[in-house]
PDB file of C-alpha atoms and ligand atoms in Angstrom:
ATOM      1  CA  MET A   1       7.341  -7.608   0.462  1.00  0.00           C
ATOM      2  CA  GLU A   2       7.517 -11.004  -0.837  1.00  0.00           C
ATOM      3  CA  PHE A   3       4.947 -11.120  -3.509  1.00  0.00           C
ATOM      4  CA  LEU A   4       4.892  -7.374  -4.520  1.00  0.00           C
ATOM      5  CA  LEU A   5       7.051  -4.741  -5.889  1.00  0.00           C
ATOM      6  CA  VAL A   6       6.489  -1.109  -5.057  1.00  0.00           C
ATOM      7  CA  THR A   7       7.798   1.961  -6.714  1.00  0.00           C
ATOM      8  CA  PRO A   8       7.091   5.406  -5.086  1.00  0.00           C
ATOM      9  CA  GLN A   9       7.504   7.636  -8.078  1.00  0.00           C
ATOM     10  CA  VAL A  10       7.203   6.040 -11.471  1.00  0.00           C
ATOM     11  CA  ARG A  11       5.954   9.407 -12.706  1.00  0.00           C
ATOM     12  CA  PRO A  12       6.002  12.584 -10.159  1.00  0.00           C
ATOM     13  CA  GLY A  13       3.354  11.981  -7.693  1.00  0.00           C
ATOM     14  CA  VAL A  14       2.573   8.207  -9.004  1.00  0.00           C
ATOM     15  CA  ALA A  15       3.291   5.139  -7.320  1.00  0.00           C
ATOM     16  CA  LEU A  16       3.195   1.854  -8.902  1.00  0.00           C
ATOM     17  CA  ILE A  17       2.477  -1.269  -6.959  1.00  0.00           C
ATOM     18  CA  GLN A  18       2.959  -4.607  -9.091  1.00  0.00           C
ATOM     19  CA  LEU A  19       1.821  -8.085  -8.063  1.00  0.00           C
ATOM     20  CA  ASN A  20       4.843 -10.330  -8.189  1.00  0.00           C
ATOM     21  CA  ARG A  21       3.781 -13.968  -7.831  1.00  0.00           C
ATOM     22  CA  PRO A  22       4.235 -14.784 -11.786  1.00  0.00           C
ATOM     23  CA  LYS A  23       4.357 -18.717 -11.274  1.00  0.00           C
ATOM     24  CA  GLU A  24       0.875 -18.830  -9.803  1.00  0.00           C
ATOM     25  CA  LEU A  25      -0.416 -16.029 -12.273  1.00  0.00           C
ATOM     26  CA  ASN A  26      -0.665 -13.600  -9.123  1.00  0.00           C
ATOM     27  CA  ALA A  27      -3.254 -15.830  -7.357  1.00  0.00           C
ATOM     28  CA  LEU A  28      -4.299 -13.948  -4.364  1.00  0.00           C
ATOM     29  CA  ASN A  29      -3.062 -15.746  -1.183  1.00  0.00           C
ATOM     30  CA  GLY A  30      -3.554 -14.182   2.024  1.00  0.00           C
ATOM     31  CA  GLN A  31      -0.204 -12.891   2.552  1.00  0.00           C
ATOM     32  CA  LEU A  32      -0.443 -11.172  -1.144  1.00  0.00           C
ATOM     33  CA  VAL A  33      -3.525  -9.336  -0.249  1.00  0.00           C
ATOM     34  CA  GLU A  34      -2.204  -8.367   3.173  1.00  0.00           C
ATOM     35  CA  GLU A  35       0.955  -6.919   1.375  1.00  0.00           C
ATOM     36  CA  ILE A  36      -1.180  -4.887  -1.087  1.00  0.00           C
ATOM     37  CA  ARG A  37      -2.947  -3.518   1.906  1.00  0.00           C
ATOM     38  CA  ASP A  38       0.160  -2.676   3.839  1.00  0.00           C
ATOM     39  CA  ALA A  39       1.755  -0.917   0.570  1.00  0.00           C
ATOM     40  CA  LEU A  40      -1.687   1.104   0.021  1.00  0.00           C
ATOM     41  CA  LEU A  41      -1.519   2.064   3.715  1.00  0.00           C
ATOM     42  CA  LEU A  42       1.832   3.545   3.307  1.00  0.00           C
ATOM     43  CA  LEU A  43       1.112   5.238   0.001  1.00  0.00           C
ATOM     44  CA  ASP A  44      -2.064   6.625   1.459  1.00  0.00           C
ATOM     45  CA  ASN A  45      -0.013   8.487   4.212  1.00  0.00           C
ATOM     46  CA  ASP A  46       2.889   9.548   1.806  1.00  0.00           C
ATOM     47  CA  ASP A  47       2.039  13.278   0.778  1.00  0.00           C
ATOM     48  CA  ALA A  48       4.547  12.980  -2.403  1.00  0.00           C
ATOM     49  CA  VAL A  49       2.097  10.135  -3.842  1.00  0.00           C
ATOM     50  CA  ARG A  50      -1.052  11.537  -5.051  1.00  0.00           C
ATOM     51  CA  VAL A  51      -2.312   8.518  -7.598  1.00  0.00           C
ATOM     52  CA  VAL A  52      -1.474   4.923  -7.405  1.00  0.00           C
ATOM     53  CA  VAL A  53      -1.303   2.430 -10.487  1.00  0.00           C
ATOM     54  CA  ILE A  54      -1.702  -1.400  -9.473  1.00  0.00           C
ATOM     55  CA  THR A  55      -0.779  -3.810 -11.970  1.00  0.00           C
ATOM     56  CA  GLY A  56       0.276  -7.618 -12.619  1.00  0.00           C
ATOM     57  CA  SER A  57       2.151  -8.869 -15.192  1.00  0.00           C
ATOM     58  CA  GLU A  58       1.628  -8.922 -18.895  1.00  0.00           C
ATOM     59  CA  ARG A  59       0.048 -12.550 -18.596  1.00  0.00           C
ATOM     60  CA  ALA A  60      -2.125 -12.103 -15.749  1.00  0.00           C
ATOM     61  CA  PHE A  61      -3.279  -9.188 -13.571  1.00  0.00           C
ATOM     62  CA  ALA A  62      -4.430 -12.022 -10.969  1.00  0.00           C
ATOM     63  CA  ALA A  63      -6.205 -15.403 -11.779  1.00  0.00           C
ATOM     64  CA  GLY A  64      -8.222 -15.261  -8.708  1.00  0.00           C
ATOM     65  CA  ALA A  65      -7.884 -16.272  -5.244  1.00  0.00           C
ATOM     66  CA  ASP A  66      -5.515 -19.028  -4.653  1.00  0.00           C
ATOM     67  CA  ILE A  67      -7.459 -22.282  -5.193  1.00  0.00           C
ATOM     68  CA  ARG A  68      -4.676 -24.447  -3.489  1.00  0.00           C
ATOM     69  CA  GLN A  69      -5.288 -22.499  -0.152  1.00  0.00           C
ATOM     70  CA  MET A  70      -8.962 -22.610  -0.382  1.00  0.00           C
ATOM     71  CA  ALA A  71      -9.856 -25.988  -1.560  1.00  0.00           C
ATOM     72  CA  GLY A  72     -10.134 -28.089   1.532  1.00  0.00           C
ATOM     73  CA  LYS A  73     -11.418 -25.079   3.652  1.00  0.00           C
ATOM     74  CA  SER A  74     -14.644 -25.144   5.654  1.00  0.00           C
ATOM     75  CA  ALA A  75     -17.476 -22.454   5.661  1.00  0.00           C
ATOM     76  CA  ILE A  76     -16.280 -21.283   9.039  1.00  0.00           C
ATOM     77  CA  ASP A  77     -12.533 -20.950   7.558  1.00  0.00           C
ATOM     78  CA  MET A  78     -13.818 -18.865   5.174  1.00  0.00           C
ATOM     79  CA  PHE A  79     -16.027 -17.024   7.546  1.00  0.00           C
ATOM     80  CA  THR A  80     -13.270 -16.164   9.684  1.00  0.00           C
ATOM     81  CA  ASP A  81     -10.678 -15.765   6.718  1.00  0.00           C
ATOM     82  CA  SER A  82      -8.964 -12.260   7.232  1.00  0.00           C
ATOM     83  CA  ARG A  83      -8.539 -11.498   3.513  1.00  0.00           C
ATOM     84  CA  PHE A  84     -12.019 -10.263   3.259  1.00  0.00           C
ATOM     85  CA  ALA A  85     -11.358  -7.876   6.182  1.00  0.00           C
ATOM     86  CA  THR A  86      -8.290  -7.005   4.636  1.00  0.00           C
ATOM     87  CA  LEU A  87     -10.022  -6.438   1.180  1.00  0.00           C
ATOM     88  CA  GLU A  88     -12.422  -3.944   2.862  1.00  0.00           C
ATOM     89  CA  GLN A  89      -9.374  -1.916   3.705  1.00  0.00           C
ATOM     90  CA  ILE A  90      -8.198  -2.029   0.258  1.00  0.00           C
ATOM     91  CA  ARG A  91     -11.396  -0.651  -0.749  1.00  0.00           C
ATOM     92  CA  ARG A  92     -11.033   2.492   1.678  1.00  0.00           C
ATOM     93  CA  PHE A  93      -7.952   3.615   0.108  1.00  0.00           C
ATOM     94  CA  ARG A  94      -8.372   7.307  -0.167  1.00  0.00           C
ATOM     95  CA  LYS A  95      -6.492   8.674  -3.226  1.00  0.00           C
ATOM     96  CA  PRO A  96      -7.183   7.507  -6.765  1.00  0.00           C
ATOM     97  CA  LEU A  97      -6.286   3.976  -7.764  1.00  0.00           C
ATOM     98  CA  ILE A  98      -5.859   2.915 -11.440  1.00  0.00           C
ATOM     99  CA  GLY A  99      -5.850  -0.689 -12.593  1.00  0.00           C
ATOM    100  CA  ALA A 100      -3.342  -1.480 -15.400  1.00  0.00           C
ATOM    101  CA  VAL A 101      -4.899  -4.703 -16.379  1.00  0.00           C
ATOM    102  CA  SER A 102      -3.342  -7.319 -18.822  1.00  0.00           C
ATOM    103  CA  GLY A 103      -3.982 -10.780 -19.424  1.00  0.00           C
ATOM    104  CA  PHE A 104      -6.360 -12.803 -16.764  1.00  0.00           C
ATOM    105  CA  ALA A 105      -8.302 -10.761 -14.192  1.00  0.00           C
ATOM    106  CA  LEU A 106     -10.557 -13.577 -12.877  1.00  0.00           C
ATOM    107  CA  GLY A 107     -12.455 -14.209  -9.797  1.00  0.00           C
ATOM    108  CA  GLY A 108     -10.478 -12.354  -6.980  1.00  0.00           C
ATOM    109  CA  GLY A 109      -8.491 -10.782  -9.618  1.00  0.00           C
ATOM    110  CA  CYS A 110     -11.645  -9.544 -11.296  1.00  0.00           C
ATOM    111  CA  GLU A 111     -12.973  -8.163  -8.293  1.00  0.00           C
ATOM    112  CA  LEU A 112      -9.738  -6.456  -7.230  1.00  0.00           C
ATOM    113  CA  ALA A 113      -9.537  -4.759 -10.649  1.00  0.00           C
ATOM    114  CA  MET A 114     -13.224  -3.556 -10.038  1.00  0.00           C
ATOM    115  CA  THR A 115     -12.100  -2.018  -6.614  1.00  0.00           C
ATOM    116  CA  CYS A 116      -9.955   0.539  -8.664  1.00  0.00           C
ATOM    117  CA  ASP A 117     -11.260   3.727  -9.442  1.00  0.00           C
ATOM    118  CA  MET A 118     -10.309   3.187 -13.389  1.00  0.00           C
ATOM    119  CA  LEU A 119      -9.077   0.732 -15.474  1.00  0.00           C
ATOM    120  CA  VAL A 120      -6.745   0.830 -18.358  1.00  0.00           C
ATOM    121  CA  ALA A 121      -6.609  -2.546 -20.144  1.00  0.00           C
ATOM    122  CA  SER A 122      -4.285  -4.207 -22.720  1.00  0.00           C
ATOM    123  CA  GLU A 123      -5.835  -5.769 -25.679  1.00  0.00           C
ATOM    124  CA  THR A 124      -4.929  -9.314 -24.023  1.00  0.00           C
ATOM    125  CA  ALA A 125      -7.142  -8.577 -20.902  1.00  0.00           C
ATOM    126  CA  GLN A 126      -9.884 -10.716 -20.004  1.00  0.00           C
ATOM    127  CA  PHE A 127     -12.393 -10.172 -16.934  1.00  0.00           C
ATOM    128  CA  GLY A 128     -14.440 -13.107 -15.586  1.00  0.00           C
ATOM    129  CA  GLN A 129     -16.068 -14.543 -12.232  1.00  0.00           C
ATOM    130  CA  PRO A 130     -15.283 -18.300 -13.093  1.00  0.00           C
ATOM    131  CA  GLU A 131     -16.103 -19.207  -9.337  1.00  0.00           C
ATOM    132  CA  ILE A 132     -19.131 -21.206 -10.536  1.00  0.00           C
ATOM    133  CA  ARG A 133     -16.810 -23.720 -12.484  1.00  0.00           C
ATOM    134  CA  LEU A 134     -15.515 -24.314  -8.978  1.00  0.00           C
ATOM    135  CA  GLY A 135     -18.453 -24.967  -7.465  1.00  0.00           C
ATOM    136  CA  THR A 136     -18.901 -21.639  -5.726  1.00  0.00           C
ATOM    137  CA  MET A 137     -19.498 -18.104  -6.505  1.00  0.00           C
ATOM    138  CA  PRO A 138     -17.941 -14.598  -6.292  1.00  0.00           C
ATOM    139  CA  GLY A 139     -17.392 -13.701  -2.698  1.00  0.00           C
ATOM    140  CA  ALA A 140     -15.589 -10.374  -2.731  1.00  0.00           C
ATOM    141  CA  GLY A 141     -18.083  -8.198  -4.491  1.00  0.00           C
ATOM    142  CA  GLY A 142     -17.982  -9.664  -7.929  1.00  0.00           C
ATOM    143  CA  THR A 143     -21.879 -10.182  -7.983  1.00  0.00           C
ATOM    144  CA  GLN A 144     -22.397  -6.344  -6.648  1.00  0.00           C
ATOM    145  CA  ARG A 145     -19.817  -4.538  -8.399  1.00  0.00           C
ATOM    146  CA  LEU A 146     -20.301  -6.436 -11.809  1.00  0.00           C
ATOM    147  CA  VAL A 147     -23.953  -5.509 -12.159  1.00  0.00           C
ATOM    148  CA  ARG A 148     -23.280  -1.933 -11.392  1.00  0.00           C
ATOM    149  CA  ALA A 149     -20.523  -1.636 -13.943  1.00  0.00           C
ATOM    150  CA  VAL A 150     -22.172  -3.794 -16.954  1.00  0.00           C
ATOM    151  CA  GLY A 151     -25.690  -4.094 -16.047  1.00  0.00           C
ATOM    152  CA  LYS A 152     -27.857  -7.344 -14.659  1.00  0.00           C
ATOM    153  CA  VAL A 153     -28.147  -9.482 -17.764  1.00  0.00           C
ATOM    154  CA  ARG A 154     -24.501  -9.441 -18.611  1.00  0.00           C
ATOM    155  CA  ALA A 155     -23.357  -9.631 -15.148  1.00  0.00           C
ATOM    156  CA  MET A 156     -25.790 -12.559 -14.677  1.00  0.00           C
ATOM    157  CA  GLU A 157     -24.399 -14.350 -17.715  1.00  0.00           C
ATOM    158  CA  MET A 158     -20.568 -13.878 -16.463  1.00  0.00           C
ATOM    159  CA  VAL A 159     -21.384 -15.095 -12.969  1.00  0.00           C
ATOM    160  CA  LEU A 160     -23.598 -18.033 -14.138  1.00  0.00           C
ATOM    161  CA  THR A 161     -21.405 -19.451 -17.132  1.00  0.00           C
ATOM    162  CA  GLY A 162     -18.166 -18.464 -15.879  1.00  0.00           C
ATOM    163  CA  GLU A 163     -17.374 -17.232 -19.422  1.00  0.00           C
ATOM    164  CA  PRO A 164     -14.883 -14.289 -19.363  1.00  0.00           C
ATOM    165  CA  ILE A 165     -15.230 -11.263 -21.314  1.00  0.00           C
ATOM    166  CA  SER A 166     -12.603  -9.754 -23.703  1.00  0.00           C
ATOM    167  CA  ALA A 167     -10.912  -6.456 -23.109  1.00  0.00           C
ATOM    168  CA  HIS A 168     -12.930  -4.658 -25.953  1.00  0.00           C
ATOM    169  CA  GLU A 169     -16.112  -5.979 -24.636  1.00  0.00           C
ATOM    170  CA  ALA A 170     -15.421  -4.637 -21.130  1.00  0.00           C
ATOM    171  CA  HIS A 171     -14.639  -1.537 -22.863  1.00  0.00           C
ATOM    172  CA  ARG A 172     -18.097  -1.623 -24.801  1.00  0.00           C
ATOM    173  CA  LEU A 173     -19.703  -2.313 -21.501  1.00  0.00           C
ATOM    174  CA  GLY A 174     -18.170   0.468 -19.412  1.00  0.00           C
ATOM    175  CA  LEU A 175     -16.086  -1.809 -17.393  1.00  0.00           C
ATOM    176  CA  VAL A 176     -12.704  -0.400 -18.261  1.00  0.00           C
ATOM    177  CA  ASN A 177     -11.711   3.203 -19.358  1.00  0.00           C
ATOM    178  CA  ARG A 178      -9.536   2.197 -22.168  1.00  0.00           C
ATOM    179  CA  VAL A 179      -8.086  -0.473 -24.056  1.00  0.00           C
ATOM    180  CA  VAL A 180      -4.568  -0.161 -25.825  1.00  0.00           C
ATOM    181  CA  PRO A 181      -2.134  -2.335 -27.370  1.00  0.00           C
ATOM    182  CA  VAL A 182      -0.350  -4.753 -24.804  1.00  0.00           C
ATOM    183  CA  GLY A 183       2.868  -2.836 -24.867  1.00  0.00           C
ATOM    184  CA  GLN A 184       1.122   0.379 -23.980  1.00  0.00           C
ATOM    185  CA  TYR A 185      -1.148  -0.274 -21.055  1.00  0.00           C
ATOM    186  CA  LEU A 186       1.175   0.412 -18.440  1.00  0.00           C
ATOM    187  CA  GLU A 187       2.399   3.832 -20.076  1.00  0.00           C
ATOM    188  CA  GLU A 188      -1.153   4.672 -20.946  1.00  0.00           C
ATOM    189  CA  ALA A 189      -2.217   4.031 -17.294  1.00  0.00           C
ATOM    190  CA  TYR A 190       1.033   6.240 -15.947  1.00  0.00           C
ATOM    191  CA  ARG A 191      -0.100   8.916 -18.562  1.00  0.00           C
ATOM    192  CA  LEU A 192      -3.623   8.985 -17.195  1.00  0.00           C
ATOM    193  CA  ALA A 193      -2.240   8.839 -13.418  1.00  0.00           C
ATOM    194  CA  ALA A 194      -0.015  11.708 -13.880  1.00  0.00           C
ATOM    195  CA  SER A 195      -2.939  13.852 -15.410  1.00  0.00           C
ATOM    196  CA  ILE A 196      -4.663  13.480 -12.226  1.00  0.00           C
ATOM    197  CA  ALA A 197      -1.662  13.801  -9.977  1.00  0.00           C
ATOM    198  CA  ALA A 198      -1.469  17.402 -11.467  1.00  0.00           C
ATOM    199  CA  MET A 199      -4.834  18.131  -9.976  1.00  0.00           C
ATOM    200  CA  SER A 200      -5.259  19.184  -6.316  1.00  0.00           C
ATOM    201  CA  PRO A 201      -5.138  16.100  -4.111  1.00  0.00           C
ATOM    202  CA  VAL A 202      -7.693  17.525  -1.739  1.00  0.00           C
ATOM    203  CA  ALA A 203     -10.350  18.043  -4.480  1.00  0.00           C
ATOM    204  CA  ALA A 204      -9.340  14.581  -6.088  1.00  0.00           C
ATOM    205  CA  ARG A 205     -10.045  12.853  -2.588  1.00  0.00           C
ATOM    206  CA  LEU A 206     -13.193  14.656  -2.002  1.00  0.00           C
ATOM    207  CA  ALA A 207     -14.440  13.868  -5.435  1.00  0.00           C
ATOM    208  CA  LYS A 208     -13.432  10.094  -5.564  1.00  0.00           C
ATOM    209  CA  GLU A 209     -15.488   9.972  -2.166  1.00  0.00           C
ATOM    210  CA  SER A 210     -18.136  11.495  -3.824  1.00  0.00           C
ATOM    211  CA  VAL A 211     -18.558   9.276  -6.969  1.00  0.00           C
ATOM    212  CA  ASN A 212     -18.119   6.298  -4.959  1.00  0.00           C
ATOM    213  CA  ARG A 213     -21.127   7.408  -2.781  1.00  0.00           C
ATOM    214  CA  ALA A 214     -23.210   7.288  -5.827  1.00  0.00           C
ATOM    215  CA  PHE A 215     -22.761   3.582  -5.713  1.00  0.00           C
ATOM    216  CA  GLU A 216     -23.679   3.207  -2.038  1.00  0.00           C
ATOM    217  CA  THR A 217     -26.567   5.564  -1.384  1.00  0.00           C
ATOM    218  CA  HIS A 218     -29.872   6.812  -3.154  1.00  0.00           C
ATOM    219  CA  LEU A 219     -29.727  10.038  -5.010  1.00  0.00           C
ATOM    220  CA  ASP A 220     -30.907  12.449  -2.128  1.00  0.00           C
ATOM    221  CA  GLU A 221     -28.369  11.460   0.249  1.00  0.00           C
ATOM    222  CA  GLY A 222     -25.691  11.407  -2.339  1.00  0.00           C
ATOM    223  CA  LEU A 223     -26.513  14.987  -3.617  1.00  0.00           C
ATOM    224  CA  HIS A 224     -26.085  15.980  -0.074  1.00  0.00           C
ATOM    225  CA  PHE A 225     -23.169  14.134   0.480  1.00  0.00           C
ATOM    226  CA  GLU A 226     -21.453  15.859  -2.877  1.00  0.00           C
ATOM    227  CA  ARG A 227     -22.632  19.096  -1.715  1.00  0.00           C
ATOM    228  CA  LYS A 228     -20.860  18.894   1.289  1.00  0.00           C
ATOM    229  CA  ASN A 229     -17.527  17.994  -0.199  1.00  0.00           C
ATOM    230  CA  PHE A 230     -18.087  20.830  -2.553  1.00  0.00           C
ATOM    231  CA  TYR A 231     -18.323  23.265   0.088  1.00  0.00           C
ATOM    232  CA  LEU A 232     -15.152  21.854   1.751  1.00  0.00           C
ATOM    233  CA  THR A 233     -13.028  22.243  -1.444  1.00  0.00           C
ATOM    234  CA  PHE A 234     -13.378  25.992  -0.626  1.00  0.00           C
ATOM    235  CA  ALA A 235     -11.557  25.373   2.720  1.00  0.00           C
ATOM    236  CA  SER A 236      -8.391  24.381   0.675  1.00  0.00           C
ATOM    237  CA  GLU A 237      -5.587  26.649  -0.617  1.00  0.00           C
ATOM    238  CA  ASP A 238      -5.710  24.431  -3.774  1.00  0.00           C
ATOM    239  CA  GLN A 239      -9.259  25.882  -4.609  1.00  0.00           C
ATOM    240  CA  LYS A 240      -7.863  29.471  -3.964  1.00  0.00           C
ATOM    241  CA  GLU A 241      -4.959  28.634  -6.184  1.00  0.00           C
ATOM    242  CA  GLY A 242      -6.792  26.836  -8.925  1.00  0.00           C
ATOM    243  CA  MET A 243      -9.234  29.661  -9.405  1.00  0.00           C
ATOM    244  CA  ALA A 244      -6.708  32.440  -9.060  1.00  0.00           C
ATOM    245  CA  ALA A 245      -4.293  30.640 -11.498  1.00  0.00           C
ATOM    246  CA  PHE A 246      -7.494  30.298 -14.109  1.00  0.00           C
ATOM    247  CA  LEU A 247      -8.000  34.298 -13.573  1.00  0.00           C
ATOM    248  CA  GLU A 248      -4.184  34.930 -14.250  1.00  0.00           C
ATOM    249  CA  LYS A 249      -3.966  32.865 -17.041  1.00  0.00           C
ATOM    250  CA  ARG A 250      -1.101  30.689 -15.624  1.00  0.00           C
ATOM    251  CA  LYS A 251      -0.759  26.825 -14.643  1.00  0.00           C
ATOM    252  CA  PRO A 252      -2.011  26.216 -11.003  1.00  0.00           C
ATOM    253  CA  GLU A 253       0.640  24.809  -8.298  1.00  0.00           C
ATOM    254  CA  PHE A 254      -1.483  22.373  -6.142  1.00  0.00           C
ATOM    255  CA  LYS A 255       0.091  21.549  -2.842  1.00  0.00           C
ATOM    256  CA  GLY A 256      -2.601  19.442  -1.237  1.00  0.00           C
ATOM    257  CA  ARG A 257      -3.460  21.974   1.160  1.00  0.00           C
TER     258      ARG A 257
HETATM  259  N1  CO8 B   1      -5.156 -20.355  -7.437  1.00  0.00           N
HETATM  260  C1  CO8 B   1      -3.909 -20.979  -7.454  1.00  0.00           C
HETATM  261  N2  CO8 B   1      -2.988 -21.464  -8.555  1.00  0.00           N
HETATM  262  C2  CO8 B   1      -3.490 -20.805  -9.851  1.00  0.00           C
HETATM  263  C3  CO8 B   1      -4.400 -20.048  -9.911  1.00  0.00           C
HETATM  264  C4  CO8 B   1      -5.564 -19.922  -8.748  1.00  0.00           C
HETATM  265  N3  CO8 B   1      -6.810 -19.026  -8.763  1.00  0.00           N
HETATM  266  N4  CO8 B   1      -4.673 -19.700 -11.285  1.00  0.00           N
HETATM  267  C5  CO8 B   1      -3.725 -20.380 -11.803  1.00  0.00           C
HETATM  268  N5  CO8 B   1      -2.817 -20.931 -10.834  1.00  0.00           N
HETATM  269  C6  CO8 B   1      -1.517 -21.638 -11.042  1.00  0.00           C
HETATM  270  C7  CO8 B   1      -1.660 -22.972 -11.610  1.00  0.00           C
HETATM  271  O1  CO8 B   1      -2.197 -24.034 -10.841  1.00  0.00           O
HETATM  272  C8  CO8 B   1      -0.431 -23.224 -12.345  1.00  0.00           C
HETATM  273  O2  CO8 B   1       0.390 -23.732 -11.537  1.00  0.00           O
HETATM  274  P1  CO8 B   1       1.112 -24.973 -11.497  1.00  0.00           P
HETATM  275  O3  CO8 B   1       2.324 -24.565 -12.882  1.00  0.00           O
HETATM  276  O4  CO8 B   1       2.041 -25.309 -10.396  1.00  0.00           O
HETATM  277  O5  CO8 B   1       0.385 -26.095 -12.315  1.00  0.00           O
HETATM  278  C9  CO8 B   1      -0.032 -21.912 -12.917  1.00  0.00           C
HETATM  279  O6  CO8 B   1      -0.729 -20.973 -12.132  1.00  0.00           O
HETATM  280  C10 CO8 B   1      -0.242 -21.400 -14.283  1.00  0.00           C
HETATM  281  O7  CO8 B   1      -1.507 -21.880 -14.535  1.00  0.00           O
HETATM  282  P2  CO8 B   1      -1.907 -23.020 -15.839  1.00  0.00           P
HETATM  283  O8  CO8 B   1      -1.189 -23.659 -16.109  1.00  0.00           O
HETATM  284  O9  CO8 B   1      -3.659 -23.392 -15.637  1.00  0.00           O
HETATM  285  O10 CO8 B   1      -2.113 -21.608 -17.115  1.00  0.00           O
HETATM  286  P3  CO8 B   1      -3.091 -21.640 -18.331  1.00  0.00           P
HETATM  287  O11 CO8 B   1      -2.407 -20.602 -19.093  1.00  0.00           O
HETATM  288  O12 CO8 B   1      -3.239 -23.113 -18.821  1.00  0.00           O
HETATM  289  O13 CO8 B   1      -4.514 -21.180 -17.807  1.00  0.00           O
HETATM  290  C11 CO8 B   1      -5.883 -19.729 -16.410  1.00  0.00           C
HETATM  291  C12 CO8 B   1      -4.550 -19.907 -17.229  1.00  0.00           C
HETATM  292  C13 CO8 B   1      -7.064 -19.843 -17.478  1.00  0.00           C
HETATM  293  C14 CO8 B   1      -6.081 -18.671 -15.661  1.00  0.00           C
HETATM  294  C15 CO8 B   1      -6.206 -21.235 -15.403  1.00  0.00           C
HETATM  295  O14 CO8 B   1      -5.074 -21.008 -14.573  1.00  0.00           O
HETATM  296  C16 CO8 B   1      -7.449 -20.927 -14.338  1.00  0.00           C
HETATM  297  O15 CO8 B   1      -8.510 -21.173 -14.899  1.00  0.00           O
HETATM  298  N6  CO8 B   1      -7.142 -20.627 -13.165  1.00  0.00           N
HETATM  299  C17 CO8 B   1      -8.168 -20.591 -12.186  1.00  0.00           C
HETATM  300  C18 CO8 B   1      -9.171 -19.030 -12.590  1.00  0.00           C
HETATM  301  C19 CO8 B   1     -10.237 -19.277 -11.459  1.00  0.00           C
HETATM  302  O16 CO8 B   1     -10.900 -20.158 -11.436  1.00  0.00           O
HETATM  303  N7  CO8 B   1     -10.141 -18.195 -10.616  1.00  0.00           N
HETATM  304  C20 CO8 B   1     -11.168 -18.018  -9.410  1.00  0.00           C
HETATM  305  C21 CO8 B   1     -10.579 -18.535  -8.232  1.00  0.00           C
HETATM  306  S1  CO8 B   1     -11.914 -18.354  -7.002  1.00  0.00           S
HETATM  307  C22 CO8 B   1     -11.897 -17.009  -6.316  1.00  0.00           C
HETATM  308  O17 CO8 B   1     -11.282 -16.096  -6.861  1.00  0.00           O
HETATM  309  C23 CO8 B   1     -12.754 -16.641  -5.419  1.00  0.00           C
HETATM  310  C24 CO8 B   1     -12.565 -15.256  -4.540  1.00  0.00           C
HETATM  311  C25 CO8 B   1     -13.155 -15.171  -3.383  1.00  0.00           C
HETATM  312  C26 CO8 B   1     -12.814 -14.182  -2.488  1.00  0.00           C
HETATM  313  C27 CO8 B   1     -11.108 -13.720  -2.749  1.00  0.00           C
HETATM  314  C28 CO8 B   1     -10.499 -12.937  -1.587  1.00  0.00           C
HETATM  315  C29 CO8 B   1      -9.234 -12.524  -2.053  1.00  0.00           C
END
């Protein structure tokens, strides 16, 4: 992979994907987005990997879609741009995905961060949808996910002014799980990932699916979906092991079966 570094086991059961296009602040060109999709597909099918952390550099998680690549495009070029379908495949990653964000998370970079299930931010992180300053608007979920994450009026302000918000404000608004000093954001993301990797991967996958469903459906259907997944965990060895371990006062050993 040209623009990605992938480390399968940064902690037991935890893989790391690092965007590596530093000169362009990890601007998301078509190839980089495809490489992220390909890496996630491999990791999704690797039983030794239970949780994935995705990060950029200290200076930039990702400064948006590649403006150089987009500038002269027509509406139909954008309509047929495969990046949107590729992002859709990224969204369908089945295991817990944790974003470790430092520096710029702007435009498509902010949208990629919001595709993650949880976010750990460094104090230097900033989140924004500056597309309006380029005469366009968010196109990869920004107007939808931001509203759900921070509420309508803050989302509206970010999208209409292009002004980014700081890591602390993002935390206050519920966009990120935690903010730590810049020297610690990766370590903190690994710690969070490792704690989830110790759980049953079957239960984690079903739980992730169910939480995501809350965004996509009304309450009645969401509750029904959750209940079905809850029943399904009782078909797993992990559920038997987890409950037996509790009753026997020992640590469970989850096998993902
Ligand atoms: N695309 C291409 N190149 C970029 C981008 C970008 N988004 N961001 C930064 N770069 C390049 C710069 O051109 C510069 O290259 P060079 O050294 O060759 O001139 C290099 O990265 C370093 O950038 P700066 O010199 O500008 O660094 P500063 O520290 O002065 O500023 C900023 C950093 C504030 C991040 C600034 O670079 C900036 O404003 N970047 C653009 C941010 C932006 O507008 N992002 C939104 C893009 S549009 C978008 O994301 C729409 C998404 C639609 C769907 C996406 C599908 C994947």
